[in-house]
Short mmCIF file of C-alpha atoms in Angstrom, two decimals:
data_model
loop_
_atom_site.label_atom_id
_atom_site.label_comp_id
_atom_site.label_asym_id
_atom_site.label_seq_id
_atom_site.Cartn_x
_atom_site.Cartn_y
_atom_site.Cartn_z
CA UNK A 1 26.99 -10.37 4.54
CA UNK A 2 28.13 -12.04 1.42
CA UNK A 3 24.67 -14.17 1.76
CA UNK A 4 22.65 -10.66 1.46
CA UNK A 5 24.74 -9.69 -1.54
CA UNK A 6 24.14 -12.71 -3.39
CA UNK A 7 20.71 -12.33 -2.78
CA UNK A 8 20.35 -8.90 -3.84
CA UNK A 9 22.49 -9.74 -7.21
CA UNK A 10 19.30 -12.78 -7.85
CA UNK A 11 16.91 -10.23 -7.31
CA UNK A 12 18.45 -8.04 -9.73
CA UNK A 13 18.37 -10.29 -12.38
CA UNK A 14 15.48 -11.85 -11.59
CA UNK A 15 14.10 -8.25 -12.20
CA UNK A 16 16.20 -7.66 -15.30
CA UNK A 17 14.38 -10.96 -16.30
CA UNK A 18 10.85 -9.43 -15.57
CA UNK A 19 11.30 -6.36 -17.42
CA UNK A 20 12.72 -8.43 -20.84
CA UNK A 21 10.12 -10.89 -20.51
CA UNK A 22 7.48 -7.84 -20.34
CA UNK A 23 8.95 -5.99 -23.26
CA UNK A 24 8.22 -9.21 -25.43
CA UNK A 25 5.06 -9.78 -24.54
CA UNK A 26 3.30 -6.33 -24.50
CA UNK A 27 3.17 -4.30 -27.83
CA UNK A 28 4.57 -1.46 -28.56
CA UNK A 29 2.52 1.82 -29.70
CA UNK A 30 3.31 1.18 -33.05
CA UNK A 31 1.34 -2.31 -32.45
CA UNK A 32 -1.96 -1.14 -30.78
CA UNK A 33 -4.86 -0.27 -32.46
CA UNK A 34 -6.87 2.78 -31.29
CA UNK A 35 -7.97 1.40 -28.25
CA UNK A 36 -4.61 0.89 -26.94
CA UNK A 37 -4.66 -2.85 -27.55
CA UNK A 38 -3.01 -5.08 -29.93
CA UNK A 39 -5.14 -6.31 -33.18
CA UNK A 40 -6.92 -9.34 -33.28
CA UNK A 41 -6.30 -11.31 -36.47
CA UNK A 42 -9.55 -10.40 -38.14
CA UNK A 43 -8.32 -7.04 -37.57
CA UNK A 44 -5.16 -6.84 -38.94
CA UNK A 45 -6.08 -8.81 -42.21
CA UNK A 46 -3.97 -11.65 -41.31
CA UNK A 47 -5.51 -13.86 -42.70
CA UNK A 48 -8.87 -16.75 -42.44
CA UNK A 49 -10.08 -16.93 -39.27
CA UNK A 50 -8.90 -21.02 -38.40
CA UNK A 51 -12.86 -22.03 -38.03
CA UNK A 52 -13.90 -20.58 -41.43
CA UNK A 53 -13.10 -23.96 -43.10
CA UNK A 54 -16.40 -25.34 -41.34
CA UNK A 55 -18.45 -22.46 -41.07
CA UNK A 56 -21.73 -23.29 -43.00
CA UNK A 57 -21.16 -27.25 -43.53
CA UNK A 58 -24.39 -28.26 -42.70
CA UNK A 59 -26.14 -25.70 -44.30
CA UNK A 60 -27.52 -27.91 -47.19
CA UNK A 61 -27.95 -31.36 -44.44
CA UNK A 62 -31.92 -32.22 -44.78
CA UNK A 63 -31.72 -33.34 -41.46
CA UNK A 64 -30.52 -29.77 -39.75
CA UNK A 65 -33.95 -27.96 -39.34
CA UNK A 66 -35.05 -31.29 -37.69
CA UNK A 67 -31.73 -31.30 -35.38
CA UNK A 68 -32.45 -28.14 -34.42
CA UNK A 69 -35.87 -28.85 -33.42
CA UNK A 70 -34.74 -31.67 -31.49
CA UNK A 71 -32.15 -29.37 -29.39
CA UNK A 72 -35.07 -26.93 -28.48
CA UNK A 73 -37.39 -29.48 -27.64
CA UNK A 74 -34.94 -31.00 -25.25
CA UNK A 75 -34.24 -27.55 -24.12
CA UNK A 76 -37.93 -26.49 -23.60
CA UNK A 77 -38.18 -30.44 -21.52
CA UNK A 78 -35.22 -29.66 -19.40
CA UNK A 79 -36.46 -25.95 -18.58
CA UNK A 80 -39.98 -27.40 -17.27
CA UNK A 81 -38.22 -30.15 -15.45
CA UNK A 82 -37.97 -28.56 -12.09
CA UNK A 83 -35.00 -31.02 -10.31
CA UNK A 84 -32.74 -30.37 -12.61
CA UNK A 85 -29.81 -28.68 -12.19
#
């Protein structure tokens, strides 16, 4: 009997443990937006979004319209190539 007990008692805290760990991780009403989820970054005005250091960097490279036209062209080849995968 004293097996069952000390079985019951881990389960207990194991459950204790669940409901803690749950509290953390989802957000309180005061944290959701209106659509009953937390904000994303961008949303809450936290700040840069981590990419925006690069966004436009090749914007004045002479060789990016060719690049580009090199990607579709590949593209268009692979699409007509009928064994590939």
């Amino acid at each position: 009997m004293a097996r069952a007990s000390t079985l019951s008692a881990r389960v207990a805290t194991l459950e204790r443990e669940v409901a803690r760990l749950r509290r953390l991780v989802e957000p309180t009403p005061a944290q959701r937006n209106g659509k009953g989820r937390r904000p994303r970054p961008a949303e809450s005005g936290a700040g840069p979004h981590p990419f925006s250091g690069w966004a436009g960097w090749l914007r004045d490279d002479p060789m990016f319209d060719a690049w580009q036209e090199a990607i579709a062209a590949y593209r268009r080849e692979r699409d007509a190539d009928e064994d590939a995968p």
